[in-house]
């Protein structure tokens, strides 16, 4: 039974280790080349030993890596070659090497000097950084999805489009189930692009915030939501709200925004910021597709625009 | 504060500026853009008085790259030849009026007698300690982002980029330490760098708690990358046994020529 200090046992250990180990001497020649490196470089130990890395990888070594090895051998201080800054300094590839498109392994390298009385060496440890990178990417993607799912519109603090879509779907289904009325009010700031052109986008943003606040102040039922539907478009979902009630609320919206008295000299409607509002109501017992309902409220907004803006128009579903 | 009155501080700064030059060369090669590093001044502290404020590190969170090193120096002899300075190790020193001076030093051979092994009064001084590079987290991320050419915000900077911060610290520490070692003609051993990032308080507490020596040397490192210059917020801190003797050795060597 061989002892663990037996050199053959040590060699076995080196060939089992799941990362790259290369030992070079003071002149940069390879003394040790473990199985992992042989496998991923396509260069067997027999061919590697005795040669310098530059000779073995004549096309593959960049200056940073060469400088690092030079420094490790001369100053004998340990060096880290981070994956972030160096990516794949050595030509090592994922297996099988015979695949058509060779993928270079993302590497994380440490150069550790080894000094004994007579000689010095440098141990090059190579770790495959692909797994950590994959993990990072997965986390990044998850966090992006979470951000998207966040339901608040950054600028106005209202529900965002995604939140509206989900809410509307739910309320629509409920209204059908319970045979209860459901109203939508879609509104749009009149001549908003013109406002931006006249007063600048920053001022435009402030108007949107002011409008959003004015709208929010008009709804006080927990089930009613006001959302930012588009750039200058807003939409309110009013469950259990009949057409008359919805039109009244829409008129309150219109009045509240007009009441802000924000100067808009280029507006053809009034000298201040106004909104046009379209209302649509799904009456109890009526049925349609959710998309048709949205289409209807869109049409009623269109009617309001065509009626001269700064007004409310209603369409039955 | 100069606890070692015989020390010529500017001689010491020269040693570290050579290190800074080396580090800048390595960094420039990695980034592919011009990186400049310089050490404008040196300070000494009692280990007990070290604090983020004293080091002018203004930030909530600090990064700390640390390497433990050891070596031997011969206390009774002065090295009898200067290791060659390479052509690009020109000295960039910032005198107090802020203008840049780049003297080029020619090769000088010291005329000191060499001490042979037969001298019984020689003693090999073993020393060891910690070399640390401290940055405000904000600053180091800025640097790493610049180095990676990345547009990521601080929140988006992934964990694997911490390895990059570790490398940045490692490059600067190695350059300063090797510069010292060259002056003393000795071999230094060092551990691989470790990197921690934490609140300023915790980092500083860690440093004062583990300081085994009464004296510490602190250098401010100015780094310019992609022509974006921003002084401060990088500090090289050295805590070593026999720090006094080490520094005296270096001083004798550099200023005695």
Coordinates of N, CA, C and O in Angstrom, one line a residue, chain A residues 31-160:
Chain A
X31 N 7.9 22.4 -15.1 CA 8.4 21.3 -14.4 C 7.2 20.3 -14.1 O 7.4 19.1 -13.9
X32 N 6.0 20.9 -14.0 CA 4.9 20.1 -13.7 C 3.7 20.6 -14.5 O 3.5 21.9 -14.6
X33 N 2.9 19.7 -15.0 CA 1.7 20.1 -15.8 C 0.6 19.1 -15.5 O 0.7 18.0 -16.0
X34 N -0.3 19.5 -14.7 CA -1.3 18.5 -14.3 C -2.3 18.1 -15.3 O -2.4 18.8 -16.4
X35 N -3.1 17.1 -15.0 CA -4.0 16.5 -16.0 C -5.0 17.5 -16.5 O -5.4 17.6 -17.6
X36 N -5.5 18.3 -15.5 CA -6.5 19.3 -15.9 C -6.0 20.2 -17.0 O -6.7 20.5 -18.0
X37 N -4.8 20.7 -16.8 CA -4.2 21.6 -17.8 C -4.0 20.9 -19.2 O -4.3 21.4 -20.2
X38 N -3.5 19.6 -19.1 CA -3.3 18.8 -20.3 C -4.6 18.7 -21.0 O -4.7 18.9 -22.2
X39 N -5.7 18.3 -20.3 CA -7.0 18.1 -20.9 C -7.5 19.3 -21.6 O -8.0 19.3 -22.7
X40 N -7.4 20.5 -20.9 CA -8.0 21.7 -21.4 C -7.2 22.5 -22.4 O -7.6 23.4 -23.1
X41 N -5.9 22.1 -22.5 CA -5.0 22.8 -23.4 C -4.8 21.9 -24.7 O -4.4 22.4 -25.7
X42 N -5.0 20.6 -24.5 CA -4.7 19.7 -25.6 C -3.2 19.4 -25.7 O -2.8 18.8 -26.7
X43 N -2.5 19.9 -24.7 CA -1.0 19.6 -24.7 C -0.7 18.6 -23.6 O -0.9 18.9 -22.4
X44 N -0.3 17.4 -23.9 CA 0.0 16.4 -22.9 C 1.3 16.8 -22.1 O 2.2 17.5 -22.6
X45 N 1.4 16.3 -20.8 CA 2.5 16.7 -20.0 C 3.9 16.4 -20.6 O 4.8 17.1 -20.6
X46 N 3.9 15.2 -21.3 CA 5.1 14.8 -21.9 C 5.7 15.9 -22.9 O 6.9 16.1 -23.0
X47 N 4.8 16.6 -23.6 CA 5.2 17.6 -24.5 C 5.5 18.9 -23.8 O 6.3 19.8 -24.3
X48 N 4.9 19.1 -22.7 CA 4.9 20.4 -22.1 C 6.2 20.6 -21.2 O 6.8 21.7 -21.2
X49 N 6.6 19.5 -20.5 CA 7.7 19.6 -19.5 C 9.0 20.0 -20.2 O 9.3 19.5 -21.2
X50 N 9.7 21.0 -19.6 CA 10.9 21.4 -20.1 C 10.8 22.6 -21.0 O 11.8 23.3 -21.3
X51 N 9.6 23.0 -21.4 CA 9.5 24.1 -22.3 C 8.9 25.3 -21.5 O 8.2 25.2 -20.5
X52 N 9.1 26.5 -22.1 CA 8.5 27.7 -21.5 C 7.0 27.8 -22.0 O 6.7 27.3 -23.0
X53 N 6.2 28.6 -21.2 CA 4.8 28.7 -21.6 C 4.8 29.5 -22.9 O 3.9 29.2 -23.8
X54 N 5.7 30.4 -23.1 CA 5.7 31.2 -24.4 C 5.9 30.3 -25.6 O 5.3 30.4 -26.6
X55 N 6.8 29.3 -25.4 CA 7.1 28.3 -26.5 C 5.9 27.4 -26.7 O 5.5 27.1 -27.9
X56 N 5.2 27.0 -25.7 CA 4.0 26.1 -25.8 C 2.8 26.8 -26.4 O 2.0 26.3 -27.1
X57 N 2.7 28.1 -26.0 CA 1.5 28.9 -26.5 C 1.9 30.0 -27.3 O 1.7 31.2 -26.9
X58 N 2.6 29.8 -28.4 CA 3.2 30.9 -29.1 C 2.2 32.0 -29.6 O 2.5 33.2 -29.6
X59 N 0.9 31.6 -29.8 CA -0.1 32.6 -30.2 C -0.9 33.1 -29.1 O -1.6 34.1 -29.2
X60 N -0.8 32.4 -28.0 CA -1.9 32.6 -27.0 C -1.6 33.5 -25.8 O -2.6 33.7 -25.1
X61 N -0.4 33.9 -25.6 CA -0.2 34.7 -24.4 C -0.1 36.2 -24.6 O 0.6 36.7 -25.4
X62 N -0.9 36.9 -23.8 CA -0.9 38.3 -23.9 C 0.2 38.9 -23.0 O 0.8 38.2 -22.1
X63 N 0.5 40.2 -23.2 CA 1.6 40.8 -22.4 C 1.4 40.9 -20.9 O 2.3 40.7 -20.2
X64 N 0.1 41.1 -20.5 CA -0.1 41.2 -19.1 C 0.3 39.9 -18.4 O 0.8 39.9 -17.3
X65 N -0.1 38.7 -19.0 CA 0.2 37.5 -18.4 C 1.7 37.3 -18.4 O 2.3 36.8 -17.3
X66 N 2.4 37.6 -19.5 CA 3.8 37.4 -19.5 C 4.5 38.3 -18.5 O 5.5 37.8 -17.8
X67 N 4.1 39.5 -18.3 CA 4.6 40.4 -17.3 C 4.4 39.8 -15.9 O 5.3 39.9 -15.1
X68 N 3.2 39.3 -15.7 CA 2.9 38.8 -14.4 C 3.9 37.6 -14.0 O 4.4 37.5 -12.9
X69 N 4.1 36.7 -15.0 CA 5.0 35.6 -14.7 C 6.4 36.1 -14.5 O 7.1 35.7 -13.5
X70 N 6.8 37.0 -15.3 CA 8.2 37.6 -15.1 C 8.3 38.2 -13.7 O 9.3 38.0 -13.0
X71 N 7.3 39.0 -13.3 CA 7.4 39.6 -12.0 C 7.4 38.5 -10.9 O 8.1 38.7 -9.9
X72 N 6.6 37.5 -11.0 CA 6.5 36.5 -10.0 C 7.9 35.8 -9.8 O 8.3 35.5 -8.7
X73 N 8.5 35.6 -10.9 CA 9.8 34.9 -10.9 C 10.9 35.9 -10.4 O 11.9 35.4 -9.7
X74 N 10.8 37.2 -10.6 CA 11.9 38.0 -10.2 C 11.6 38.6 -8.8 O 12.5 38.5 -8.0
X75 N 10.4 39.1 -8.5 CA 10.2 39.6 -7.2 C 9.7 38.6 -6.1 O 9.7 38.8 -4.9
X76 N 9.3 37.4 -6.7 CA 8.8 36.3 -5.8 C 7.7 36.7 -4.8 O 7.7 36.3 -3.7
X77 N 6.8 37.5 -5.4 CA 5.6 37.9 -4.6 C 4.4 37.3 -5.3 O 4.4 37.2 -6.5
X78 N 3.4 36.9 -4.5 CA 2.2 36.3 -5.2 C 1.4 37.2 -6.0 O 1.3 38.4 -5.6
X79 N 0.8 36.8 -7.1 CA 0.1 37.6 -8.0 C -1.3 37.0 -8.3 O -1.4 35.8 -8.5
X80 N -2.3 37.9 -8.3 CA -3.6 37.5 -8.7 C -3.9 38.0 -10.1 O -3.7 39.2 -10.3
X81 N -4.4 37.1 -10.9 CA -4.9 37.6 -12.2 C -6.4 37.4 -12.2 O -6.9 36.3 -12.4
X82 N -7.1 38.5 -11.9 CA -8.6 38.3 -11.7 C -9.3 38.0 -13.0 O -8.8 38.4 -14.1
X83 N -10.3 37.3 -12.9 CA -11.1 37.0 -14.1 C -11.7 38.2 -14.7 O -11.7 38.4 -15.9
X84 N -12.1 39.1 -13.9 CA -12.7 40.4 -14.4 C -11.8 41.2 -15.2 O -12.2 41.7 -16.2
X85 N -10.5 41.2 -14.9 CA -9.6 42.0 -15.7 C -8.9 41.3 -16.8 O -8.3 41.9 -17.7
X86 N -8.8 40.0 -16.7 CA -8.0 39.2 -17.6 C -8.8 38.2 -18.5 O -8.3 37.8 -19.5
X87 N -9.9 37.8 -18.0 CA -10.8 36.9 -18.7 C -10.2 35.5 -18.9 O -10.3 34.7 -18.1
X88 N -9.5 35.4 -20.0 CA -8.9 34.0 -20.4 C -7.5 34.2 -20.8 O -7.2 34.1 -22.0
X89 N -6.6 34.4 -19.9 CA -5.2 34.6 -20.3 C -4.5 33.4 -21.0 O -3.7 33.6 -21.9
X90 N -4.9 32.2 -20.6 CA -4.3 31.0 -21.2 C -5.3 30.3 -22.2 O -6.5 30.3 -22.0
X91 N -4.7 29.8 -23.3 CA -5.5 29.1 -24.3 C -6.0 27.7 -23.7 O -5.5 26.7 -24.0
X92 N -7.0 27.8 -22.9 CA -7.6 26.6 -22.3 C -9.1 26.6 -22.7 O -9.8 27.6 -22.6
X93 N -9.5 25.4 -23.1 CA -10.9 25.4 -23.7 C -11.8 24.4 -23.0 O -11.3 23.4 -22.4
X94 N -13.1 24.6 -23.1 CA -14.0 23.6 -22.6 C -14.0 22.3 -23.4 O -13.6 22.4 -24.6
X95 N -14.3 21.2 -22.8 CA -14.2 19.9 -23.4 C -15.5 19.6 -24.2 O -16.6 20.1 -23.8
X96 N -15.6 18.9 -25.2 CA -14.4 18.2 -25.8 C -13.7 19.3 -26.7 O -14.3 20.2 -27.3
X97 N -12.4 19.1 -26.8 CA -11.6 20.0 -27.6 C -11.9 19.9 -29.1 O -11.6 20.8 -29.8
X98 N -12.4 18.8 -29.5 CA -12.7 18.6 -30.9 C -14.0 19.3 -31.4 O -14.2 19.2 -32.6
X99 N -14.7 19.8 -30.5 CA -16.0 20.5 -31.0 C -15.6 21.6 -31.9 O -14.6 22.2 -31.9
X100 N -16.6 21.9 -32.8 CA -16.3 22.8 -33.9 C -16.0 24.2 -33.4 O -15.0 24.8 -33.8
X101 N -16.8 24.7 -32.5 CA -16.5 26.0 -32.0 C -15.9 25.9 -30.6 O -16.5 25.4 -29.6
X102 N -14.6 26.2 -30.5 CA -13.9 26.1 -29.3 C -14.2 27.3 -28.3 O -14.1 28.4 -28.7
X103 N -14.6 26.9 -27.1 CA -15.0 28.0 -26.2 C -13.8 28.1 -25.1 O -13.5 27.1 -24.4
X104 N -13.3 29.3 -25.1 CA -12.2 29.5 -24.1 C -12.7 29.6 -22.7 O -13.7 30.2 -22.5
X105 N -12.0 28.9 -21.8 CA -12.5 28.9 -20.4 C -12.2 30.3 -19.7 O -11.1 30.8 -19.8
X106 N -13.2 30.8 -19.0 CA -13.0 32.0 -18.2 C -12.1 31.6 -17.0 O -12.4 30.6 -16.3
X107 N -11.0 32.3 -16.8 CA -10.0 31.9 -15.8 C -9.8 32.9 -14.7 O -9.9 34.0 -14.8
X108 N -9.4 32.3 -13.5 CA -9.1 33.0 -12.4 C -7.7 32.4 -12.0 O -7.6 31.2 -11.7
X109 N -6.6 33.2 -12.0 CA -5.3 32.7 -11.9 C -4.6 33.2 -10.7 O -4.6 34.5 -10.4
X110 N -3.8 32.4 -10.0 CA -2.9 32.9 -8.9 C -1.5 32.4 -9.2 O -1.3 31.2 -9.5
X111 N -0.6 33.3 -9.1 CA 0.8 32.9 -9.3 C 1.5 32.9 -7.9 O 1.5 34.0 -7.3
X112 N 1.9 31.7 -7.4 CA 2.4 31.7 -6.1 C 3.9 31.2 -6.1 O 4.2 30.1 -6.6
X113 N 4.8 32.1 -5.7 CA 6.2 31.7 -5.7 C 6.5 30.7 -4.6 O 5.9 30.7 -3.6
X114 N 7.4 29.8 -5.0 CA 7.8 28.7 -4.0 C 9.3 28.8 -4.0 O 10.0 28.7 -5.0
X115 N 9.8 29.1 -2.8 CA 11.3 29.3 -2.6 C 11.9 28.3 -1.7 O 11.4 28.1 -0.6
X116 N 12.9 27.6 -2.1 CA 13.7 26.8 -1.1 C 15.1 27.3 -1.2 O 15.5 28.2 -1.8
X117 N 16.0 26.6 -0.4 CA 17.3 27.2 -0.2 C 18.0 27.4 -1.6 O 18.7 28.4 -1.7
X118 N 17.9 26.5 -2.5 CA 18.7 26.7 -3.7 C 18.0 27.3 -4.9 O 18.5 28.0 -5.7
X119 N 16.7 27.0 -4.9 CA 16.0 27.3 -6.2 C 14.7 28.1 -5.8 O 14.2 28.0 -4.7
X120 N 14.2 28.7 -6.9 CA 12.8 29.2 -6.7 C 12.0 28.8 -7.9 O 12.5 28.6 -9.0
X121 N 10.7 28.7 -7.6 CA 9.7 28.3 -8.6 C 8.5 29.1 -8.6 O 8.4 29.9 -7.7
X122 N 7.7 28.9 -9.5 CA 6.4 29.6 -9.4 C 5.3 28.6 -9.7 O 5.3 27.9 -10.8
X123 N 4.3 28.5 -8.9 CA 3.2 27.7 -9.1 C 2.1 28.5 -9.7 O 1.7 29.5 -9.2
X124 N 1.5 28.0 -10.8 CA 0.4 28.7 -11.4 C -0.8 27.9 -11.2 O -0.9 26.7 -11.6
X125 N -1.8 28.5 -10.5 CA -3.0 27.8 -10.2 C -4.1 28.4 -11.1 O -4.3 29.6 -11.1
X126 N -4.8 27.6 -11.8 CA -5.8 28.1 -12.7 C -7.2 27.5 -12.3 O -7.4 26.3 -12.2
X127 N -8.1 28.5 -12.0 CA -9.4 28.0 -11.7 C -10.4 28.4 -12.8 O -10.3 29.5 -13.4
X128 N -11.4 27.6 -13.0 CA -12.4 27.8 -14.0 C -13.4 28.8 -13.4 O -14.1 28.4 -12.4
X129 N -13.5 30.0 -13.9 CA -14.4 31.0 -13.3 C -15.8 30.9 -14.0 O -16.7 31.7 -13.6
X130 N -16.0 30.0 -14.9 CA -17.3 30.0 -15.6 C -18.5 29.8 -14.7 O -19.5 30.5 -14.9
X131 N -18.4 28.9 -13.7 CA -19.5 28.7 -12.8 C -19.9 30.0 -12.1 O -21.1 30.3 -12.0
X132 N -18.9 30.7 -11.5 CA -19.3 31.9 -10.8 C -19.8 32.9 -11.7 O -20.7 33.7 -11.4
X133 N -19.3 33.0 -13.0 CA -19.9 33.9 -13.9 C -21.3 33.6 -14.3 O -22.2 34.5 -14.3
X134 N -21.6 32.3 -14.4 CA -23.0 31.9 -14.7 C -23.9 32.3 -13.6 O -25.0 32.8 -13.8
X135 N -23.4 32.0 -12.4 CA -24.2 32.4 -11.2 C -24.5 33.9 -11.2 O -25.6 34.3 -10.9
X136 N -23.5 34.7 -11.5 CA -23.6 36.1 -11.5 C -24.7 36.5 -12.6 O -25.5 37.4 -12.3
X137 N -24.6 35.9 -13.7 CA -25.6 36.2 -14.8 C -27.0 35.9 -14.4 O -27.9 36.6 -14.7
X138 N -27.2 34.7 -13.8 CA -28.5 34.3 -13.4 C -29.0 35.3 -12.4 O -30.2 35.7 -12.4
X139 N -28.2 35.6 -11.4 CA -28.6 36.6 -10.4 C -29.0 37.9 -11.0 O -30.0 38.6 -10.6
X140 N -28.2 38.3 -12.0 CA -28.4 39.6 -12.7 C -29.8 39.6 -13.4 O -30.6 40.5 -13.3
X141 N -30.1 38.5 -14.1 CA -31.3 38.3 -14.8 C -32.5 38.3 -13.8 O -33.5 39.0 -14.1
X142 N -32.3 37.6 -12.7 CA -33.4 37.6 -11.7 C -33.7 39.0 -11.2 O -34.8 39.4 -11.0
X143 N -32.6 39.7 -10.9 CA -32.8 41.0 -10.3 C -33.4 41.9 -11.3 O -34.3 42.8 -11.0
X144 N -33.1 41.7 -12.6 CA -33.7 42.6 -13.6 C -35.2 42.3 -13.7 O -36.0 43.2 -13.9
X145 N -35.6 41.0 -13.6 CA -37.0 40.6 -13.7 C -37.7 41.2 -12.5 O -38.8 41.7 -12.7
X146 N -37.1 41.1 -11.4 CA -37.8 41.7 -10.2 C -38.0 43.1 -10.3 O -39.1 43.6 -10.0
X147 N -37.0 43.8 -10.9 CA -37.2 45.3 -11.1 C -38.4 45.5 -12.0 O -39.2 46.4 -11.8
X148 N -38.4 44.7 -13.1 CA -39.5 44.9 -14.0 C -40.9 44.7 -13.4 O -41.9 45.3 -13.7
X149 N -40.9 43.7 -12.5 CA -42.2 43.4 -11.9 C -42.6 44.4 -10.8 O -43.7 44.4 -10.4
X150 N -41.7 45.2 -10.5 CA -42.0 46.2 -9.5 C -43.2 47.0 -10.1 O -43.3 47.3 -11.2
X151 N -44.1 47.3 -9.3 CA -45.4 47.8 -9.8 C -45.5 49.3 -9.8 O -46.6 49.9 -10.1
X152 N -44.5 50.0 -9.5 CA -44.6 51.5 -9.4 C -43.9 52.2 -10.5 O -42.8 51.9 -10.9
X153 N -44.6 53.2 -11.0 CA -43.9 54.0 -12.0 C -43.0 55.0 -11.3 O -43.4 55.7 -10.4
X154 N -41.7 55.0 -11.8 CA -40.7 55.7 -11.1 C -41.0 57.2 -11.0 O -40.7 57.8 -9.9
X155 N -41.5 57.8 -12.0 CA -41.6 59.3 -12.0 C -42.8 59.7 -11.1 O -42.7 60.6 -10.3
X156 N -43.9 59.1 -11.4 CA -45.1 59.6 -10.7 C -45.5 58.9 -9.4 O -46.3 59.4 -8.7
X157 N -45.0 57.7 -9.2 CA -45.4 57.0 -8.0 C -46.7 56.3 -8.2 O -47.2 55.6 -7.3
X158 N -47.3 56.4 -9.4 CA -48.6 55.7 -9.7 C -48.3 54.2 -10.0 O -47.1 53.9 -10.2
X159 N -49.3 53.4 -10.1 CA -49.0 52.1 -10.6 C -48.5 52.2 -12.0 O -48.8 53.1 -12.7
X160 N -47.7 51.2 -12.4 CA -47.1 51.3 -13.7 C -48.0 50.4 -14.6 O -49.0 49.8 -14.2

